[in-house]
C-alpha cells in the first residue's frame, strides 16, 4: 500500500487556465467567451408572490453590481468576493429581467393550497399553480431560464406532514417532492428552472446564513449562466496525448411508489463537459442483497444508446470508454459492455465502481487529509479523498468530516492513479458549485440528480437530454 496526494486538476477558461472556478472566471472569463456566436444577454423569467419577487429583484441587483468578500476572513482564496455578473466582467453577460418577464402569484390561491388537508394534495396543487405561470412565460415571452421563488409558509406546508415534522429541505419526502415534480412537469416547456426560497433570499440579503453572501452569489450566478446559456463556463484542459474519451455514469433509481424494480440511468460526457441524459430500462434485483443490476443484454443496449448519442453529438466515435458505476460491477454487466465495445472496435476501456467505504485516514500533523489523497491498496483498488484540505484555500472548506470514496477498477487499461486523477477532475465539472469540495464525479452526481427527477417523468414522455433541466 502507498499514499500519494494527487495534484489539483486544471480548468480552462476564456483566456487561460487555473485550478479554481471563481478565480478563473474573475481573471480569465468564462470558457465560451471565445465563441464569437455566444449570446451576451440572459433573459430571466420570474414566478412568485409579490414579496418574493421584490426580494429576488434586490438579490439580482446585488449580483449585477457585485458583493464584497467576507469581512475579516483569513482565507481570501476561499471567501473571494463576487465582482458581479455583467457584460464587461467575468461572465460577460447582461442579466435582463422586468415586470414583463414576471408572473405574480395571488395570495388567495397560495392560502387555499396551504389549507389543503394532505401534503400530497398541497404538492400537486402548488405544482399546477406554478406550472400555469411558467407555461405562460414559455409560450408568450422569450425567456432563457425561469426563477421560481417559494414563499416561506408554502415551503413549510410542502415539506412537512404535520406540525411536529422538522424536515427543512425542498428534497424531503421523495414520494411527493415539489421540486422534482415541478421540474418533471415543466420539462416539455423546454426552459430550465431555478428554485429559490424566500427565506434564503432574506439570508442572502442580510448575510446571516452559514454560507457567506459572495459564495452564494458565485454559485447562484454560475448555475443561472449554465442553465440559461446552455453552455459551459469552464472545462477540463485537453490532454492531447490521451485518446478521445467518453465518460458514462450508470446509476439506478426506484419508482415513486418504491415497489417496482429500479431502472438503469446513464449520463454521457465527453472530456470537455458536454453531456447527454439517457433513461435505461427496468432491471432486476439481486435475491441476496436486493441491489439492482443489469443483465448482459441490458448493459449492451444501454451502452449502445450511449454511444449512438455520443456519435450524433460529436460526429465520431470515442477511442476510449470510461464507465463509472455507483455499485459494484457484475460479470453480466461487464460482458454486455465489452461485447458492444468489441463490435465498435473501441479497444481502450475502464470499468470503475465508486462506492462508500468505512476506511478513514489519519495524520499526526493535520486533519482531515488533503483533497486528492489516494491510498493505493492494489492495482485495482484504492481509497480517494475528493473532499479535504485544499492547499489553494489554506484550509478545509467543509463543515463536516469528509468521507472518502472506494475506487474499484473492475476491468481497466489505465492505471488506478490515472483513473483517480480523472475522477478528481470530474468532481469539478458540476456547474452548481464553484468551490473545490465536490465529492462525486459529475458522471455519478448528475446520474443521481437525474434519477430523482426522472421517476416523475412519464414513461411515454421524452425527457430532456441536458443536465440543466435536472440540477
Tab-separated table of C-alpha atoms in Angstrom:
chain	number	residue	atom	x	y	z
A	1	UNK	CA	0.000	0.000	0.000
A	2	UNK	CA	1.114	3.561	-0.675
A	3	UNK	CA	-0.268	7.063	-0.140
A	4	UNK	CA	0.017	9.906	-2.616
A	5	UNK	CA	-1.600	13.334	-2.893
A	6	UNK	CA	-2.786	13.943	-6.451
A	7	UNK	CA	-2.398	17.404	-7.963
A	8	UNK	CA	-5.490	19.577	-8.204
A	9	UNK	CA	-6.722	19.265	-11.834
A	10	UNK	CA	-6.508	22.372	-14.006
A	11	UNK	CA	-9.502	24.032	-15.635
A	12	UNK	CA	-9.619	26.001	-18.874
A	13	UNK	CA	-11.338	29.385	-19.090
A	14	UNK	CA	-11.761	32.094	-21.691
A	15	UNK	CA	-8.136	33.224	-21.781
A	16	UNK	CA	-6.152	30.898	-19.541
A	17	UNK	CA	-6.095	28.063	-17.016
A	18	UNK	CA	-6.458	27.829	-13.236
A	19	UNK	CA	-7.470	25.287	-10.608
A	20	UNK	CA	-10.242	27.466	-9.108
A	21	UNK	CA	-13.538	28.191	-10.928
A	22	UNK	CA	-14.028	31.558	-9.229
A	23	UNK	CA	-10.502	32.822	-9.821
A	24	UNK	CA	-10.608	31.591	-13.399
A	25	UNK	CA	-13.895	33.316	-14.230
A	26	UNK	CA	-12.851	36.536	-12.471
A	27	UNK	CA	-9.483	36.913	-14.193
A	28	UNK	CA	-9.895	34.977	-17.471
A	29	UNK	CA	-13.614	34.966	-18.156
A	30	UNK	CA	-15.945	32.066	-18.871
A	31	UNK	CA	-14.704	29.417	-21.288
A	32	UNK	CA	-17.281	30.090	-24.020
A	33	UNK	CA	-16.248	33.758	-24.178
A	34	UNK	CA	-14.011	32.765	-27.080
A	35	UNK	CA	-17.090	31.764	-29.106
A	36	UNK	CA	-17.982	34.633	-31.464
A	37	UNK	CA	-21.594	33.461	-31.733
A	38	UNK	CA	-22.256	33.266	-27.985
A	39	UNK	CA	-25.113	35.272	-26.542
A	40	UNK	CA	-24.236	38.222	-24.318
A	41	UNK	CA	-27.663	38.540	-22.662
A	42	UNK	CA	-29.502	36.254	-20.253
A	43	UNK	CA	-33.278	36.758	-20.102
A	44	UNK	CA	-34.756	35.728	-16.759
A	45	UNK	CA	-38.391	34.931	-16.098
A	46	UNK	CA	-39.677	35.149	-12.521
A	47	UNK	CA	-42.618	33.413	-10.807
A	48	UNK	CA	-43.535	34.113	-7.171
A	49	UNK	CA	-45.746	36.140	-4.865
A	50	UNK	CA	-45.240	39.911	-4.707
A	51	UNK	CA	-42.944	39.930	-1.675
A	52	UNK	CA	-40.805	37.133	-3.099
A	53	UNK	CA	-40.464	38.880	-6.451
A	54	UNK	CA	-39.322	42.063	-4.685
A	55	UNK	CA	-36.699	40.124	-2.708
A	56	UNK	CA	-35.415	38.470	-5.869
A	57	UNK	CA	-35.175	41.849	-7.635
A	58	UNK	CA	-32.973	43.102	-4.800
A	59	UNK	CA	-30.808	39.978	-4.953
A	60	UNK	CA	-30.371	40.127	-8.737
A	61	UNK	CA	-29.381	43.785	-8.460
A	62	UNK	CA	-26.724	42.830	-5.912
A	63	UNK	CA	-25.455	40.081	-8.232
A	64	UNK	CA	-25.155	42.540	-11.110
A	65	UNK	CA	-23.223	45.136	-9.106
A	66	UNK	CA	-21.027	42.739	-7.115
A	67	UNK	CA	-20.679	41.631	-3.487
A	68	UNK	CA	-17.711	42.204	-1.217
A	69	UNK	CA	-15.679	39.330	0.200
A	70	UNK	CA	-16.410	38.000	3.673
A	71	UNK	CA	-15.212	40.617	6.121
A	72	UNK	CA	-12.257	39.714	8.326
A	73	UNK	CA	-11.634	36.321	6.709
A	74	UNK	CA	-8.156	34.770	6.957
A	75	UNK	CA	-8.798	32.758	3.791
A	76	UNK	CA	-9.154	35.184	0.848
A	77	UNK	CA	-8.991	32.447	-1.801
A	78	UNK	CA	-11.880	30.590	-0.171
A	79	UNK	CA	-14.050	33.613	0.596
A	80	UNK	CA	-13.482	35.502	-2.643
A	81	UNK	CA	-15.678	38.496	-3.355
A	82	UNK	CA	-18.118	38.368	-6.249
A	83	UNK	CA	-17.302	41.012	-8.848
A	84	UNK	CA	-20.739	40.970	-10.448
A	85	UNK	CA	-22.407	39.447	-13.481
A	86	UNK	CA	-22.456	41.903	-16.366
A	87	UNK	CA	-21.277	42.245	-19.959
A	88	UNK	CA	-17.919	43.799	-19.002
A	89	UNK	CA	-16.625	41.344	-16.401
A	90	UNK	CA	-16.238	37.653	-15.646
A	91	UNK	CA	-19.352	36.097	-17.138
A	92	UNK	CA	-19.502	38.750	-19.896
A	93	UNK	CA	-23.293	38.531	-19.757
A	94	UNK	CA	-26.056	41.039	-19.111
A	95	UNK	CA	-28.987	39.917	-16.945
A	96	UNK	CA	-32.362	41.018	-18.301
A	97	UNK	CA	-35.465	40.871	-16.105
A	98	UNK	CA	-38.535	43.084	-15.926
A	99	UNK	CA	-42.246	43.094	-14.961
A	100	UNK	CA	-42.985	41.791	-18.487
A	101	UNK	CA	-40.971	38.656	-17.646
A	102	UNK	CA	-42.643	38.270	-14.237
A	103	UNK	CA	-45.782	36.375	-13.194
A	104	UNK	CA	-47.081	37.164	-9.719
A	105	UNK	CA	-48.957	34.508	-7.738
A	106	UNK	CA	-52.124	35.529	-5.918
A	107	UNK	CA	-52.019	35.255	-2.113
A	108	UNK	CA	-55.550	33.892	-2.042
A	109	UNK	CA	-54.521	30.943	-4.235
A	110	UNK	CA	-51.470	30.271	-2.090
A	111	UNK	CA	-53.547	30.354	1.100
A	112	UNK	CA	-56.064	27.870	-0.338
A	113	UNK	CA	-53.252	25.421	-1.039
A	114	UNK	CA	-51.747	25.830	2.440
A	115	UNK	CA	-55.123	24.984	3.988
A	116	UNK	CA	-55.429	21.753	1.951
A	117	UNK	CA	-55.548	18.762	4.286
A	118	UNK	CA	-52.914	16.369	2.892
A	119	UNK	CA	-49.376	17.219	1.905
A	120	UNK	CA	-49.720	15.150	-1.255
A	121	UNK	CA	-52.592	17.345	-2.447
A	122	UNK	CA	-50.739	20.506	-1.435
A	123	UNK	CA	-47.753	19.471	-3.523
A	124	UNK	CA	-49.875	18.646	-6.579
A	125	UNK	CA	-51.908	21.864	-6.383
A	126	UNK	CA	-48.825	24.019	-5.863
A	127	UNK	CA	-47.073	22.399	-8.830
A	128	UNK	CA	-50.066	23.206	-11.029
A	129	UNK	CA	-50.183	26.788	-9.717
A	130	UNK	CA	-46.546	27.395	-10.662
A	131	UNK	CA	-46.833	25.357	-13.854
A	132	UNK	CA	-49.555	27.578	-15.326
A	133	UNK	CA	-47.438	30.706	-14.853
A	134	UNK	CA	-44.288	29.018	-16.138
A	135	UNK	CA	-46.208	27.801	-19.180
A	136	UNK	CA	-47.433	31.341	-19.870
A	137	UNK	CA	-43.891	32.701	-19.830
A	138	UNK	CA	-42.563	29.899	-22.015
A	139	UNK	CA	-45.302	30.395	-24.621
A	140	UNK	CA	-45.541	34.201	-24.615
A	141	UNK	CA	-42.115	35.525	-23.689
A	142	UNK	CA	-38.613	34.948	-24.995
A	143	UNK	CA	-37.028	33.541	-21.806
A	144	UNK	CA	-33.765	31.642	-21.200
A	145	UNK	CA	-34.307	30.488	-17.601
A	146	UNK	CA	-37.125	30.892	-15.059
A	147	UNK	CA	-36.538	31.542	-11.345
A	148	UNK	CA	-39.339	30.302	-9.080
A	149	UNK	CA	-39.474	31.974	-5.654
A	150	UNK	CA	-41.096	29.782	-2.983
A	151	UNK	CA	-42.865	31.584	-0.070
A	152	UNK	CA	-41.788	30.578	3.427
A	153	UNK	CA	-45.178	29.348	4.634
A	154	UNK	CA	-45.749	27.433	1.404
A	155	UNK	CA	-42.344	25.818	1.808
A	156	UNK	CA	-43.311	24.679	5.299
A	157	UNK	CA	-46.583	23.171	4.091
A	158	UNK	CA	-44.921	21.338	1.184
A	159	UNK	CA	-42.189	19.701	3.240
A	160	UNK	CA	-43.958	18.840	6.498
A	161	UNK	CA	-46.724	16.348	7.079
A	162	UNK	CA	-47.634	17.860	10.441
A	163	UNK	CA	-46.522	20.466	12.930
A	164	UNK	CA	-44.026	18.179	14.635
A	165	UNK	CA	-42.181	17.272	11.450
A	166	UNK	CA	-38.938	19.208	11.306
A	167	UNK	CA	-37.714	18.477	7.770
A	168	UNK	CA	-36.184	21.559	6.190
A	169	UNK	CA	-35.370	20.729	2.582
A	170	UNK	CA	-37.070	21.011	-0.785
A	171	UNK	CA	-35.903	17.451	-1.371
A	172	UNK	CA	-37.765	15.953	1.592
A	173	UNK	CA	-40.338	13.212	1.068
A	174	UNK	CA	-39.279	11.991	-2.325
A	175	UNK	CA	-42.617	10.230	-2.940
A	176	UNK	CA	-44.372	13.597	-3.410
A	177	UNK	CA	-41.498	16.013	-3.861
A	178	UNK	CA	-42.415	19.531	-5.017
A	179	UNK	CA	-39.092	20.403	-6.621
A	180	UNK	CA	-38.779	17.152	-8.548
A	181	UNK	CA	-42.400	17.058	-9.624
A	182	UNK	CA	-42.342	20.683	-10.810
A	183	UNK	CA	-39.199	20.151	-12.884
A	184	UNK	CA	-40.643	16.992	-14.406
A	185	UNK	CA	-43.994	18.701	-15.088
A	186	UNK	CA	-42.335	21.631	-16.862
A	187	UNK	CA	-39.747	19.648	-18.793
A	188	UNK	CA	-41.664	19.725	-22.078
A	189	UNK	CA	-41.728	23.548	-21.974
A	190	UNK	CA	-38.002	23.489	-22.793
A	191	UNK	CA	-36.909	26.171	-20.301
A	192	UNK	CA	-34.701	25.273	-17.288
A	193	UNK	CA	-35.901	26.228	-13.810
A	194	UNK	CA	-34.061	27.642	-10.810
A	195	UNK	CA	-35.877	27.329	-7.458
A	196	UNK	CA	-35.085	29.610	-4.525
A	197	UNK	CA	-36.708	30.047	-1.110
A	198	UNK	CA	-37.810	33.450	0.133
A	199	UNK	CA	-36.059	32.857	3.455
A	200	UNK	CA	-32.849	32.030	1.594
A	201	UNK	CA	-33.021	35.309	-0.298
A	202	UNK	CA	-33.510	37.108	3.025
A	203	UNK	CA	-30.329	35.410	4.274
A	204	UNK	CA	-28.606	36.412	1.058
A	205	UNK	CA	-29.715	39.975	1.624
A	206	UNK	CA	-28.723	40.121	5.278
A	207	UNK	CA	-25.599	37.976	5.140
A	208	UNK	CA	-26.649	35.993	8.212
A	209	UNK	CA	-26.618	32.483	6.716
A	210	UNK	CA	-23.860	29.955	7.333
A	211	UNK	CA	-22.539	30.406	3.789
A	212	UNK	CA	-21.217	33.874	3.025
A	213	UNK	CA	-23.170	36.035	0.596
A	214	UNK	CA	-20.447	36.279	-2.062
A	215	UNK	CA	-20.144	32.472	-2.210
A	216	UNK	CA	-23.907	32.189	-2.633
A	217	UNK	CA	-23.723	34.697	-5.473
A	218	UNK	CA	-20.966	32.713	-7.195
A	219	UNK	CA	-22.970	29.504	-7.043
A	220	UNK	CA	-26.299	31.108	-7.947
A	221	UNK	CA	-24.981	33.035	-10.948
A	222	UNK	CA	-22.865	30.170	-12.275
A	223	UNK	CA	-25.879	27.849	-12.217
A	224	UNK	CA	-28.043	30.545	-13.801
A	225	UNK	CA	-25.449	31.113	-16.536
A	226	UNK	CA	-25.122	27.404	-17.334
A	227	UNK	CA	-28.882	26.837	-17.398
A	228	UNK	CA	-29.711	29.937	-19.415
A	229	UNK	CA	-26.906	29.860	-21.965
A	230	UNK	CA	-26.865	26.052	-22.418
A	231	UNK	CA	-23.093	26.255	-22.414
A	232	UNK	CA	-20.184	25.601	-20.059
A	233	UNK	CA	-18.358	28.286	-18.027
A	234	UNK	CA	-15.200	26.146	-17.754
A	235	UNK	CA	-13.851	22.781	-18.823
A	236	UNK	CA	-11.042	20.396	-18.015
A	237	UNK	CA	-7.906	21.076	-20.018
A	238	UNK	CA	-7.378	18.819	-23.003
A	239	UNK	CA	-4.678	16.167	-22.771
A	240	UNK	CA	-3.554	15.771	-26.380
A	241	UNK	CA	-1.727	12.564	-25.582
A	242	UNK	CA	-4.824	10.745	-24.325
A	243	UNK	CA	-7.318	9.113	-26.677
A	244	UNK	CA	-10.689	10.848	-27.085
A	245	UNK	CA	-12.730	9.615	-24.143
A	246	UNK	CA	-16.430	9.122	-23.461
A	247	UNK	CA	-17.344	9.084	-19.752
A	248	UNK	CA	-20.547	7.320	-18.737
A	249	UNK	CA	-22.177	7.319	-15.321
A	250	UNK	CA	-24.527	4.433	-14.510
A	251	UNK	CA	-26.804	4.579	-11.513
A	252	UNK	CA	-30.226	3.277	-10.517
A	253	UNK	CA	-33.411	4.813	-9.196
A	254	UNK	CA	-36.629	3.410	-7.778
A	255	UNK	CA	-40.111	4.278	-8.912
A	256	UNK	CA	-42.092	6.737	-6.803
A	257	UNK	CA	-44.034	4.006	-5.040
A	258	UNK	CA	-40.806	2.227	-4.120
A	259	UNK	CA	-42.346	-1.099	-5.064
A	260	UNK	CA	-41.334	-1.612	-8.670
A	261	UNK	CA	-37.872	-2.573	-9.865
A	262	UNK	CA	-35.251	0.097	-10.387
A	263	UNK	CA	-34.299	1.419	-13.780
A	264	UNK	CA	-30.798	1.988	-15.070
A	265	UNK	CA	-29.731	5.514	-15.911
A	266	UNK	CA	-26.742	6.771	-17.877
A	267	UNK	CA	-25.134	10.179	-18.152
A	268	UNK	CA	-22.771	10.501	-21.092
A	269	UNK	CA	-19.970	13.068	-21.023
A	270	UNK	CA	-17.078	13.889	-23.274
A	271	UNK	CA	-13.885	15.149	-21.699
A	272	UNK	CA	-14.976	18.766	-22.179
A	273	UNK	CA	-18.113	18.508	-20.073
A	274	UNK	CA	-20.762	18.241	-22.781
A	275	UNK	CA	-23.329	15.699	-21.643
A	276	UNK	CA	-26.420	13.796	-22.715
A	277	UNK	CA	-29.034	12.185	-20.444
A	278	UNK	CA	-30.252	8.639	-21.160
A	279	UNK	CA	-33.036	6.708	-19.485
A	280	UNK	CA	-32.436	2.967	-19.287
A	281	UNK	CA	-34.773	0.012	-18.990
A	282	UNK	CA	-36.173	-1.757	-15.891
A	283	UNK	CA	-33.635	-4.013	-14.199
A	284	UNK	CA	-33.598	-6.898	-11.749
A	285	UNK	CA	-32.802	-7.028	-8.040
A	286	UNK	CA	-30.263	-9.428	-6.622
A	287	UNK	CA	-32.060	-12.025	-4.496
A	288	UNK	CA	-29.366	-11.943	-1.817
A	289	UNK	CA	-28.605	-8.254	-1.244
A	290	UNK	CA	-31.581	-6.720	-3.149
A	291	UNK	CA	-29.267	-4.463	-5.157
A	292	UNK	CA	-30.217	-3.629	-8.757
A	293	UNK	CA	-28.125	-4.900	-11.651
A	294	UNK	CA	-28.267	-5.222	-15.430
A	295	UNK	CA	-28.118	-8.465	-17.360
A	296	UNK	CA	-25.820	-8.740	-20.359
A	297	UNK	CA	-28.437	-7.631	-22.880
A	298	UNK	CA	-29.461	-4.589	-20.830
A	299	UNK	CA	-25.845	-3.481	-20.386
A	300	UNK	CA	-25.259	-3.948	-24.111
A	301	UNK	CA	-28.315	-1.872	-25.080
A	302	UNK	CA	-27.549	0.893	-22.577
A	303	UNK	CA	-24.028	1.372	-23.905
A	304	UNK	CA	-25.276	1.106	-27.481
A	305	UNK	CA	-27.677	4.002	-26.895
A	306	UNK	CA	-24.968	5.997	-25.112
A	307	UNK	CA	-22.528	5.674	-27.998
A	308	UNK	CA	-25.260	6.496	-30.501
A	309	UNK	CA	-25.889	9.807	-28.710
A	310	UNK	CA	-22.160	10.486	-28.438
A	311	UNK	CA	-21.670	9.873	-32.164
A	312	UNK	CA	-24.685	12.041	-33.028
A	313	UNK	CA	-23.367	14.931	-30.936
A	314	UNK	CA	-19.666	14.803	-31.876
A	315	UNK	CA	-19.928	13.038	-35.257
A	316	UNK	CA	-17.267	10.499	-34.316
A	317	UNK	CA	-16.781	7.548	-32.011
A	318	UNK	CA	-14.553	7.782	-28.925
A	319	UNK	CA	-11.297	5.876	-28.764
A	320	UNK	CA	-11.770	5.108	-25.079
A	321	UNK	CA	-14.722	4.349	-22.806
A	322	UNK	CA	-14.836	5.021	-19.052
A	323	UNK	CA	-17.886	3.708	-17.181
A	324	UNK	CA	-18.471	4.881	-13.603
A	325	UNK	CA	-20.976	2.843	-11.621
A	326	UNK	CA	-22.438	3.634	-8.200
A	327	UNK	CA	-22.324	-0.040	-7.224
A	328	UNK	CA	-20.040	-2.989	-7.872
A	329	UNK	CA	-19.872	-4.405	-11.381
A	330	UNK	CA	-21.403	-7.792	-12.052
A	331	UNK	CA	-19.896	-10.050	-14.681
A	332	UNK	CA	-23.077	-9.868	-16.774
A	333	UNK	CA	-22.737	-6.073	-16.954
A	334	UNK	CA	-19.065	-6.196	-17.898
A	335	UNK	CA	-19.786	-8.840	-20.559
A	336	UNK	CA	-22.535	-6.734	-22.115
A	337	UNK	CA	-20.388	-3.600	-22.179
A	338	UNK	CA	-17.363	-5.463	-23.560
A	339	UNK	CA	-19.412	-7.124	-26.303
A	340	UNK	CA	-20.573	-3.757	-27.634
A	341	UNK	CA	-17.063	-2.263	-27.443
A	342	UNK	CA	-15.673	-5.151	-29.453
A	343	UNK	CA	-18.316	-4.603	-32.137
A	344	UNK	CA	-17.494	-0.883	-32.276
A	345	UNK	CA	-13.745	-1.663	-32.231
A	346	UNK	CA	-13.136	0.541	-29.206
A	347	UNK	CA	-10.080	-1.016	-27.651
A	348	UNK	CA	-9.439	1.016	-24.517
A	349	UNK	CA	-11.823	0.761	-21.570
A	350	UNK	CA	-12.054	1.349	-17.833
A	351	UNK	CA	-14.971	-0.054	-15.812
A	352	UNK	CA	-14.867	1.661	-12.402
A	353	UNK	CA	-17.149	1.316	-9.382
A	354	UNK	CA	-17.277	4.279	-6.982
A	355	UNK	CA	-18.828	3.417	-3.636
A	356	UNK	CA	-18.814	4.253	0.066
A	357	UNK	CA	-16.147	2.936	2.444
A	358	UNK	CA	-15.718	2.785	6.243
A	359	UNK	CA	-11.950	3.342	5.884
A	360	UNK	CA	-10.567	6.667	7.151
A	361	UNK	CA	-7.049	8.079	7.077
A	362	UNK	CA	-5.480	9.987	9.966
A	363	UNK	CA	-2.331	12.099	10.176
A	364	UNK	CA	-0.241	13.264	13.122
A	365	UNK	CA	0.149	16.700	11.528
A	366	UNK	CA	-3.265	17.745	10.182
A	367	UNK	CA	-6.811	16.524	9.767
A	368	UNK	CA	-8.682	15.896	7.591
A	369	UNK	CA	-6.411	14.599	4.800
A	370	UNK	CA	-5.806	16.819	1.792
A	371	UNK	CA	-8.214	16.699	-1.118
A	372	UNK	CA	-6.683	14.311	-3.667
A	373	UNK	CA	-5.184	11.959	-1.077
A	374	UNK	CA	-5.043	8.479	-2.640
A	375	UNK	CA	-4.398	5.284	-0.695
A	376	UNK	CA	-3.488	2.589	-3.217
A	377	UNK	CA	-4.415	-0.844	-1.841
A	378	UNK	CA	-3.742	-2.814	-5.020
A	379	UNK	CA	-3.512	-2.250	-8.779
A	380	UNK	CA	-7.294	-2.129	-8.981
A	381	UNK	CA	-8.396	-0.862	-5.558
A	382	UNK	CA	-7.908	2.415	-3.731
A	383	UNK	CA	-9.338	4.981	-1.310
A	384	UNK	CA	-9.675	8.533	-2.666
A	385	UNK	CA	-10.424	11.743	-0.743
A	386	UNK	CA	-12.279	14.122	-3.069
A	387	UNK	CA	-13.081	16.397	-0.113
A	388	UNK	CA	-10.435	17.566	2.325
A	389	UNK	CA	-7.881	20.297	2.976
A	390	UNK	CA	-7.313	22.414	-0.139
A	391	UNK	CA	-3.845	23.943	-0.398
A	392	UNK	CA	-5.143	26.850	-2.507
A	393	UNK	CA	-7.578	27.729	0.298
A	394	UNK	CA	-5.081	27.000	3.112
A	395	UNK	CA	-7.894	25.225	4.976
A	396	UNK	CA	-10.639	22.610	4.753
A	397	UNK	CA	-13.739	24.267	3.207
A	398	UNK	CA	-16.321	21.812	4.570
A	399	UNK	CA	-18.384	21.763	7.751
A	400	UNK	CA	-18.306	18.017	8.411
A	401	UNK	CA	-15.633	15.323	8.479
A	402	UNK	CA	-15.159	14.217	4.858
A	403	UNK	CA	-15.798	10.629	3.807
A	404	UNK	CA	-13.512	9.192	1.114
A	405	UNK	CA	-14.619	7.094	-1.857
A	406	UNK	CA	-13.817	3.446	-2.531
A	407	UNK	CA	-12.485	3.078	-6.068
A	408	UNK	CA	-12.524	-0.367	-7.674
A	409	UNK	CA	-11.345	-0.807	-11.250
A	410	UNK	CA	-13.180	-3.957	-12.367
A	411	UNK	CA	-11.646	-4.089	-15.840
A	412	UNK	CA	-9.164	-1.406	-16.742
A	413	UNK	CA	-6.475	-0.437	-19.216
A	414	UNK	CA	-5.489	2.738	-17.362
A	415	UNK	CA	-3.579	2.755	-14.084
A	416	UNK	CA	-5.503	3.264	-10.848
A	417	UNK	CA	-3.732	6.580	-10.312
A	418	UNK	CA	-4.762	7.873	-13.749
A	419	UNK	CA	-8.344	6.750	-13.101
A	420	UNK	CA	-8.408	8.612	-9.768
A	421	UNK	CA	-6.929	11.740	-11.332
A	422	UNK	CA	-9.799	11.726	-13.802
A	423	UNK	CA	-12.360	11.228	-11.022
A	424	UNK	CA	-10.873	14.170	-9.123
A	425	UNK	CA	-11.116	16.313	-12.247
A	426	UNK	CA	-14.711	15.304	-12.916
A	427	UNK	CA	-15.726	16.436	-9.401
A	428	UNK	CA	-15.054	19.980	-10.674
A	429	UNK	CA	-17.463	19.733	-13.604
A	430	UNK	CA	-20.612	20.413	-11.583
A	431	UNK	CA	-21.717	23.937	-12.524
A	432	UNK	CA	-23.960	24.113	-9.483
A	433	UNK	CA	-20.904	24.588	-7.272
A	434	UNK	CA	-17.837	26.818	-7.644
A	435	UNK	CA	-15.969	25.564	-4.570
A	436	UNK	CA	-13.294	22.857	-4.576
A	437	UNK	CA	-15.304	20.431	-2.478
A	438	UNK	CA	-17.298	18.315	-4.924
A	439	UNK	CA	-17.446	14.729	-3.656
A	440	UNK	CA	-18.682	12.715	-6.624
A	441	UNK	CA	-17.567	12.951	-10.253
A	442	UNK	CA	-20.146	14.673	-12.444
A	443	UNK	CA	-20.912	11.331	-14.113
A	444	UNK	CA	-22.472	9.965	-10.925
A	445	UNK	CA	-23.515	13.288	-9.357
A	446	UNK	CA	-25.586	14.020	-12.436
A	447	UNK	CA	-26.974	10.479	-12.712
A	448	UNK	CA	-28.173	10.695	-9.095
A	449	UNK	CA	-29.924	14.043	-9.554
A	450	UNK	CA	-31.422	12.989	-12.859
A	451	UNK	CA	-32.796	9.822	-11.264
A	452	UNK	CA	-34.500	11.892	-8.559
A	453	UNK	CA	-36.498	13.755	-11.225
A	454	UNK	CA	-36.780	11.038	-13.873
A	455	UNK	CA	-39.040	8.962	-11.606
A	456	UNK	CA	-41.643	11.732	-12.032
A	457	UNK	CA	-41.370	11.807	-15.838
A	458	UNK	CA	-43.987	9.740	-17.631
A	459	UNK	CA	-42.623	6.702	-19.445
A	460	UNK	CA	-44.139	7.915	-22.729
A	461	UNK	CA	-42.599	11.382	-22.425
A	462	UNK	CA	-39.233	12.104	-23.974
A	463	UNK	CA	-37.008	13.527	-21.198
A	464	UNK	CA	-34.664	16.455	-21.749
A	465	UNK	CA	-31.102	15.426	-22.548
A	466	UNK	CA	-29.386	18.397	-20.883
A	467	UNK	CA	-28.261	18.355	-17.246
A	468	UNK	CA	-29.522	21.947	-16.883
A	469	UNK	CA	-33.099	20.634	-16.577
A	470	UNK	CA	-32.263	18.406	-13.605
A	471	UNK	CA	-29.805	20.384	-11.443
